[in-house]
Coordinates of N, CA and C in Angstrom, one line a residue:
X21 N 152.5 109.6 133.2 CA 152.1 110.6 132.3 C 152.9 111.8 132.5
X22 N 153.3 112.4 131.4 CA 154.2 113.6 131.4 C 153.3 114.8 131.9
X23 N 154.0 115.7 132.6 CA 153.4 117.0 133.0 C 153.2 117.8 131.7
X24 N 152.1 118.7 131.8 CA 151.8 119.5 130.7 C 151.7 121.0 131.2
X25 N 151.9 121.9 130.3 CA 151.8 123.3 130.6 C 151.1 124.0 129.4
X26 N 150.4 125.0 129.6 CA 149.8 125.8 128.5 C 150.5 127.1 128.5
X27 N 151.0 127.5 127.3 CA 151.7 128.8 127.0 C 150.9 129.4 125.9
X28 N 151.1 130.8 125.8 CA 150.5 131.5 124.7 C 151.6 131.6 123.6
X29 N 151.1 131.4 122.4 CA 152.1 131.5 121.3 C 152.2 133.0 120.9
X30 N 153.0 133.3 119.8 CA 153.2 134.6 119.4 C 151.9 135.4 119.0
X31 N 150.9 134.6 118.7 CA 149.6 135.2 118.3 C 148.6 135.4 119.5
X32 N 149.1 135.0 120.7 CA 148.3 135.0 121.9 C 147.3 133.8 122.1
X33 N 147.5 132.8 121.3 CA 146.7 131.6 121.3 C 147.3 130.6 122.3
X34 N 146.5 130.0 123.1 CA 147.0 129.0 124.0 C 147.5 127.7 123.3
X35 N 148.6 127.2 123.7 CA 149.2 126.0 123.1 C 149.7 125.1 124.3
X36 N 149.3 123.8 124.2 CA 149.7 122.9 125.3 C 151.0 122.3 124.9
X37 N 151.9 122.2 125.9 CA 153.2 121.6 125.8 C 153.5 120.5 126.8
X38 N 154.2 119.5 126.4 CA 154.7 118.5 127.3 C 156.0 119.0 127.9
X39 N 156.1 118.8 129.2 CA 157.4 119.2 129.9 C 158.3 117.9 129.8
X40 N 159.3 117.9 129.0 CA 160.2 116.8 128.8 C 161.2 116.7 130.0
X41 N 161.6 117.8 130.4 CA 162.6 117.8 131.5 C 162.8 119.2 132.0
X42 N 163.3 119.3 133.2 CA 163.8 120.6 133.7 C 165.2 120.3 134.3
X43 N 166.1 121.3 134.1 CA 167.5 121.1 134.5 C 168.2 122.4 134.8
X44 N 169.2 122.3 135.6 CA 170.0 123.5 135.9 C 171.3 123.5 135.2
X45 N 171.8 124.7 134.9 CA 173.1 124.9 134.2 C 173.7 126.2 134.7
X46 N 174.8 126.1 135.3 CA 175.4 127.3 135.9 C 174.5 127.8 136.9
X47 N 174.0 129.1 136.9 CA 173.1 129.6 137.9 C 171.7 129.7 137.4
X48 N 171.4 129.1 136.2 CA 170.1 129.2 135.6 C 169.4 127.9 135.6
X49 N 168.1 127.9 135.5 CA 167.3 126.7 135.4 C 166.5 126.8 134.0
X50 N 166.4 125.6 133.4 CA 165.8 125.5 132.1 C 164.7 124.4 132.0
X51 N 163.8 124.6 131.1 CA 162.8 123.6 130.8 C 162.9 123.2 129.3
X52 N 162.7 121.9 129.1 CA 162.7 121.4 127.7 C 161.2 121.0 127.4
X53 N 160.6 121.6 126.4 CA 159.2 121.5 126.1 C 159.0 121.0 124.7
X54 N 157.9 120.3 124.5 CA 157.5 119.9 123.1 C 156.0 120.1 123.0
X55 N 155.5 120.7 121.8 CA 154.1 120.8 121.7 C 153.4 119.5 121.8
X56 N 152.3 119.5 122.6 CA 151.6 118.2 122.9 C 150.9 117.7 121.7
X57 N 150.6 118.6 120.7 CA 149.8 118.1 119.6 C 150.7 117.8 118.4
X58 N 152.1 117.8 118.6 CA 153.0 117.6 117.4 C 154.3 117.0 118.0
X59 N 154.3 115.7 118.2 CA 155.5 115.1 118.8 C 156.7 115.1 117.8
X60 N 156.4 115.4 116.5 CA 157.5 115.5 115.6 C 158.2 116.9 115.6
X61 N 157.6 117.8 116.4 CA 158.2 119.2 116.4 C 159.5 119.2 117.2
X62 N 160.4 120.1 116.9 CA 161.6 120.2 117.6 C 161.3 120.5 119.1
X63 N 162.3 120.2 120.0 CA 162.2 120.5 121.4 C 162.5 122.0 121.6
X64 N 161.8 122.6 122.5 CA 162.0 124.0 122.8 C 162.7 124.1 124.2
X65 N 163.8 124.8 124.3 CA 164.5 125.0 125.5 C 164.2 126.5 126.0
X66 N 163.6 126.6 127.2 CA 163.3 127.9 127.7 C 164.0 128.1 129.1
X67 N 164.3 129.3 129.4 CA 164.9 129.6 130.7 C 163.8 129.8 131.7
X68 N 163.9 129.3 132.9 CA 162.9 129.4 134.0 C 163.3 130.6 134.8
X69 N 162.5 131.6 135.0 CA 162.8 132.8 135.7 C 161.6 133.1 136.7
X70 N 161.8 134.0 137.6 CA 160.7 134.5 138.5 C 160.4 135.9 138.1
X71 N 159.1 136.3 138.1 CA 158.7 137.7 137.8 C 158.8 138.4 139.2
X72 N 158.4 139.7 139.1 CA 158.4 140.6 140.3 C 157.6 140.1 141.4
X73 N 156.6 139.2 141.1 CA 155.7 138.7 142.2 C 156.2 137.3 142.7
X74 N 157.3 136.8 142.1 CA 157.8 135.5 142.5 C 157.2 134.4 141.7
X75 N 156.4 134.7 140.7 CA 155.8 133.7 139.9 C 156.8 133.1 138.9
X76 N 156.7 131.8 138.7 CA 157.6 131.2 137.7 C 157.1 131.6 136.3
X77 N 158.1 132.0 135.4 CA 157.8 132.3 134.0 C 158.8 131.6 133.2
X78 N 158.5 131.3 131.9 CA 159.4 130.7 131.0 C 159.8 131.8 130.0
X79 N 161.1 132.0 129.7 CA 161.5 133.0 128.8 C 162.4 132.4 127.7
X80 N 162.2 132.9 126.5 CA 163.1 132.5 125.4 C 164.5 132.9 125.7
X81 N 165.4 132.2 125.0 CA 166.9 132.5 125.2 C 167.4 133.2 124.0
X82 N 167.8 134.5 124.2 CA 168.2 135.3 123.0 C 169.7 135.1 122.8
X83 N 170.5 134.8 123.8 CA 171.9 134.7 123.7 C 172.3 133.3 123.0
X84 N 172.9 133.3 121.8 CA 173.2 132.1 121.1 C 174.1 131.1 121.9
X85 N 175.1 131.7 122.6 CA 176.0 130.8 123.4 C 175.2 130.2 124.5
X86 N 174.4 130.9 125.2 CA 173.6 130.3 126.3 C 172.7 129.2 125.8
X87 N 172.1 129.5 124.7 CA 171.2 128.5 124.1 C 171.9 127.2 123.7
X88 N 173.1 127.4 123.1 CA 173.9 126.2 122.7 C 174.3 125.4 123.9
X89 N 174.7 126.1 125.0 CA 175.1 125.4 126.2 C 173.9 124.7 126.8
X90 N 172.7 125.3 126.8 CA 171.5 124.7 127.4 C 171.1 123.4 126.5
X91 N 171.2 123.5 125.2 CA 170.9 122.4 124.3 C 171.9 121.3 124.6
X92 N 173.2 121.6 124.7 CA 174.2 120.6 124.9 C 173.9 119.9 126.3
X93 N 173.6 120.6 127.3 CA 173.3 120.0 128.6 C 172.1 119.1 128.6
X94 N 171.1 119.6 127.8 CA 169.9 118.7 127.7 C 170.2 117.4 126.9
X95 N 170.9 117.6 125.8 CA 171.3 116.4 125.1 C 172.1 115.4 125.9
X96 N 173.1 115.9 126.7 CA 173.9 115.1 127.5 C 173.0 114.4 128.6
X97 N 172.1 115.1 129.1 CA 171.2 114.5 130.1 C 170.4 113.4 129.5
X98 N 169.9 113.6 128.2 CA 169.1 112.6 127.5 C 170.0 111.3 127.3
X99 N 171.2 111.6 126.9 CA 172.2 110.5 126.6 C 172.4 109.6 127.9
X100 N 172.6 110.3 129.0 CA 172.8 109.6 130.3 C 171.6 108.8 130.7
X101 N 170.4 109.3 130.4 CA 169.1 108.6 130.7 C 168.9 107.3 129.9
X102 N 169.5 107.3 128.7 CA 169.4 106.1 127.8 C 170.4 105.0 128.2
X103 N 171.4 105.4 129.0 CA 172.4 104.3 129.3 C 172.0 103.5 130.5

């Protein structure tokens, strides 16, 4: 069974996500998530960071180049898993 995580959406409502994968790229770590109630939804790639208390948080990626690199790394990882 896949791991699940509950995040708050932009309206502050809890939404459950499936954790498809976690991976590192350069000096950052990322998580690939999909809404648990909508498997046809696109995959979300978020950066894994630590807050001031050392707690793990997931942050959106604002830099287009960083996002493209993270998507490419995730897609390559998926391709390797299929072989």
